[in-house]
C-alpha cells in the first residue's frame, strides 16, 4: 500500500489522477542522457503537506505528451522540493528534457512503498546500483546520510557501462573519501581517465566484507542485474527478508488500477516498487 | 431485504415512473444478439435474454473517457469532474452484478477513482434472474446468485417476478411507481422450484479448488505454449469481460495546440506492448506469457489480494474468442495436463 503519513495530503488529493502544478527550479546535466530536475509544487498548502519515503515514485506529467513514473532521488529529510533524475529515453522524458528552469509541469504522488528505512536503522547497509538504478537509491543514501548515526557500516557498490555514464559522479567522488561510507565504483568499459575497478558490479562483492546477520541489502538497476546481485548477496549469507529491490515498470495510474505494472500476483505501483527478495522470489516475471 | 410479487404486466409502469428522473438502460435486441442500451419505450426492454454482448461495466468504466482538460502553456488542469447521468440499469444478471462488486474493490479501495465512484453512486441496479447458456459457468465460481449489489432483483416465476428489495431507493421505486403484492406460500414454492430448475440446467462445473496451486506449480507447463500459439492477441476477451478493468491513459491535443484532454481508454494485457518497460524490455513479449498472465491474474492474482476469483463465469469471452480459448478449456487443461 502506498504510504503517506499525511492524511491532510491524501484529502487534498481527492482525485488521484489530477496532477499538481510544479515549477522546475533547477536542472543539472549529469551525463549525455540524464539530468537531475528539482521541482517545487506551486500550491503552498500542497507543498507543505507533501511527504514521502525513500523508494517512492512520482507520476510526471508533460501535458500534451503524457505521464511517466519517476523515482524520487531527493531525501525525505529535505522538505520543500522534489528531485527526479530523468533519462531522456521516451516521449515524456524527452519532452521534460526540452523544458527550462521556471517551466511548469504536472506531478502527482508520491506512490508506492519505500525502502524499510526504520527497520534498517541500527544495522549495516549494503546498497548496490547499476546505471540509472542509483536514482531511487540516492534518496535512501541521502536519507541514511542525514541520520548517519542511526546506522552501522554503509557500503555502496556502483556499476555503470562507462565512466561517462556514472551518475552523480562528482558527489560520489567526494563520498569516496569519507570514512563513514565505503563506496566502490566499477565500469564495464574503462577509458583513459578511469582508475577504478573494471567489470560488472557483482565483481565488487569480492572486495567487501559483511556481517550477514546484521546487514540489509538494497538493489536497483536494469532487470538483468537483480538475479546476479542477489546471488552474490546470498553467497554472503544475507537473509532473504533483508534484501530489498526496487522494480521498474510502466505504471500508467500509480494506484493499482490500470494493470500495466502487474508482477505475478502483485502490482509494482502499490505493492512495490520496493519488494523484499522473500516476496520477489515467489513472483512470476519479477526478474 | 424484503420481498414482493410483481406481475410482469406491471413492469412497464416501473420503467415509465423511473424514466421521469433517470436515464433507463436495459437489455434490448440487436440483430440476433442483445445489448445494454437506452430504453425509450418499455416495450424495447427484454428481460428474458441469454446474455448481452458487452456487460454493464461500460456504464461505469467508460470505453473512452476524458479524465481532465489541460492547458499546455500553464500546465493547468480543469474539468476533471466526471460527467454523470442519473441512471437505472434494468435487467442485470447475477454474474454481472457480482462482476461490479469485484471491480468496485479496485476502483473504490485505498485509492478511490472519482469518475467510477460518481457513476456507481448515481446508478440504480435492477437485477433479473436468468437460465444458463451453454457457455455459462457461474456455477463454478458461485456468482450465479447475489444478495447484495442491487436495489431490486427480479426472479422470473412465469407470469410474475419474485422481487427482492435491498435498498431504500429500491423500496421507494416499488412504493412510488408500481403495484405489487405480498409474497404468498405458492410464490415461495414457485421460487424454490425455479431455483432448482436453474441449478439443474448447467453444464457441470470444472473443479477449481486447486487452481491457485496449479497456476503456480504449472507455470512452465507446455500447455501455455499450446494455448498461446492459438491466441490472436486481439483483446476481444478483455473487451467483453465484465471484470477486466485495465486501462491506458493518453493525452490528445486540441487542434489549436493550446490544450487537450487526458483520455482513458480500455486496454488489455493480451496486447503485445502491455507489459513493456523502458528501453523496450518486455516482461511478456510472448503470446503464451500474456495468455498465462491473463488467466493467472483472474484465477489467482486477484484472489490473493481480495479473496475472490476475478471471473464470474458469464461466458462472454468463450463466445468472443475466435480460437476457442476460454476459462473452461484452461482450467481443464491445468487440472489434467502434465500427467
Coordinates of C-alpha atoms in Angstrom, one line a residue, chain A residues 1-2 10 13-21 33 60-67 87 89 99 104-106 108 110-111 161 223 248-250 252-267 270-271 282 284-287, chain B residues 67-68 70-80 106-108 110-115 215-216 219 245-253 262 264 267 273-281 283-284 289 292-293 296-297 300-302 304-305:
Chain A
X1 CA 0.0 0.0 0.0
X2 CA 1.2 3.5 -0.8
X10 CA -4.5 12.5 0.9
X13 CA -5.7 14.7 -3.4
X14 CA -9.4 14.0 -3.8
X15 CA -8.8 13.0 -7.4
X16 CA -5.6 10.8 -7.5
X17 CA -5.4 11.3 -11.3
X18 CA -5.1 15.0 -11.1
X19 CA -1.6 16.3 -11.2
X20 CA -0.4 19.2 -9.1
X21 CA 1.4 22.0 -11.0
X33 CA 21.3 11.4 -21.4
X60 CA 5.4 13.2 -14.0
X61 CA 3.0 14.9 -16.5
X62 CA 4.0 16.8 -19.6
X63 CA 0.6 17.9 -20.8
X64 CA 0.1 17.0 -24.5
X65 CA 2.6 14.2 -24.2
X66 CA 1.6 12.1 -21.2
X67 CA 2.8 10.7 -17.9
X87 CA 17.0 9.8 -18.6
X89 CA 14.6 7.8 -23.3
X99 CA 12.0 22.2 -20.5
X104 CA 5.7 24.3 -15.1
X105 CA 4.9 20.6 -15.4
X106 CA 2.5 18.3 -13.6
X108 CA 1.2 13.6 -8.7
X110 CA 4.1 10.0 -4.1
X111 CA 3.0 6.5 -4.9
X161 CA 28.7 1.0 -18.5
X223 CA 16.2 -6.0 -15.0
X248 CA 10.8 -0.5 -12.7
X249 CA 7.6 -0.9 -14.6
X250 CA 5.5 1.4 -16.8
X252 CA 0.1 4.3 -16.0
X253 CA -2.0 5.1 -12.9
X254 CA 0.3 4.5 -10.0
X255 CA -2.6 3.5 -7.8
X256 CA -3.3 -0.2 -8.6
X257 CA -6.0 0.3 -11.2
X258 CA -4.6 0.3 -14.8
X259 CA -3.0 -3.1 -14.5
X260 CA 0.2 -2.3 -16.5
X261 CA 2.7 -3.0 -13.7
X262 CA 1.4 -6.4 -12.8
X263 CA 4.2 -8.6 -11.5
X264 CA 2.9 -12.1 -10.7
X265 CA 0.0 -11.5 -8.3
X266 CA 1.2 -8.1 -7.3
X267 CA 1.2 -4.6 -8.7
X270 CA 1.0 -0.3 -4.8
X271 CA 2.7 -3.5 -3.5
X282 CA 7.8 -16.0 -5.4
X284 CA 6.4 -14.6 -11.7
X285 CA 8.1 -12.4 -14.2
X286 CA 9.7 -10.3 -11.5
X287 CA 13.3 -10.5 -12.5
Chain B
X67 CA -10.3 12.5 -17.3
X68 CA -9.4 16.2 -17.5
X70 CA -5.3 20.5 -19.6
X71 CA -3.8 23.8 -20.7
X72 CA -0.4 23.2 -22.3
X73 CA 1.0 26.6 -21.6
X74 CA 0.5 26.8 -17.9
X75 CA 0.2 23.0 -17.2
X76 CA -3.2 23.8 -15.6
X77 CA -5.9 21.2 -15.3
X78 CA -9.6 21.7 -15.4
X79 CA -12.9 19.9 -16.0
X80 CA -11.9 16.8 -14.0
X106 CA -10.2 -2.0 -7.4
X107 CA -11.8 1.4 -8.0
X108 CA -13.2 2.1 -4.6
X110 CA -7.5 2.5 -0.8
X111 CA -7.5 4.9 -3.7
X112 CA -10.9 6.0 -5.0
X113 CA -11.4 6.6 -8.7
X114 CA -13.8 9.7 -8.6
X115 CA -15.1 9.0 -12.1
X215 CA -1.2 -21.9 -11.5
X216 CA 2.0 -21.7 -9.6
X219 CA 3.7 -22.1 -14.5
X245 CA -10.6 -3.2 -15.8
X246 CA -7.1 -2.5 -17.2
X247 CA -6.8 0.9 -19.0
X248 CA -4.4 3.1 -20.8
X249 CA -4.1 6.9 -20.4
X250 CA -3.1 9.2 -23.2
X251 CA -3.1 12.9 -24.0
X252 CA -5.0 14.1 -27.0
X253 CA -4.1 17.6 -28.1
X262 CA -6.2 13.4 -20.9
X264 CA -8.6 7.0 -20.5
X267 CA -6.7 -1.7 -22.5
X273 CA 3.1 -3.9 -25.7
X274 CA 1.1 -4.0 -22.5
X275 CA 4.0 -5.1 -20.2
X276 CA 6.7 -3.2 -22.0
X277 CA 9.0 -1.1 -19.9
X278 CA 11.8 1.4 -20.6
X279 CA 14.4 0.6 -23.3
X280 CA 11.9 -1.7 -25.0
X281 CA 12.3 -4.5 -22.4
X283 CA 8.2 -8.9 -19.5
X284 CA 5.6 -10.6 -21.6
X289 CA 3.2 -15.4 -21.4
X292 CA -0.9 -17.2 -19.0
X293 CA -0.9 -13.8 -17.2
X296 CA -3.2 -16.2 -13.7
X297 CA -4.4 -12.8 -12.7
X300 CA -5.1 -16.4 -8.7
X301 CA -3.6 -12.9 -8.7
X302 CA -6.8 -11.1 -7.8
X304 CA -4.6 -13.4 -3.4
X305 CA -5.5 -9.8 -2.9

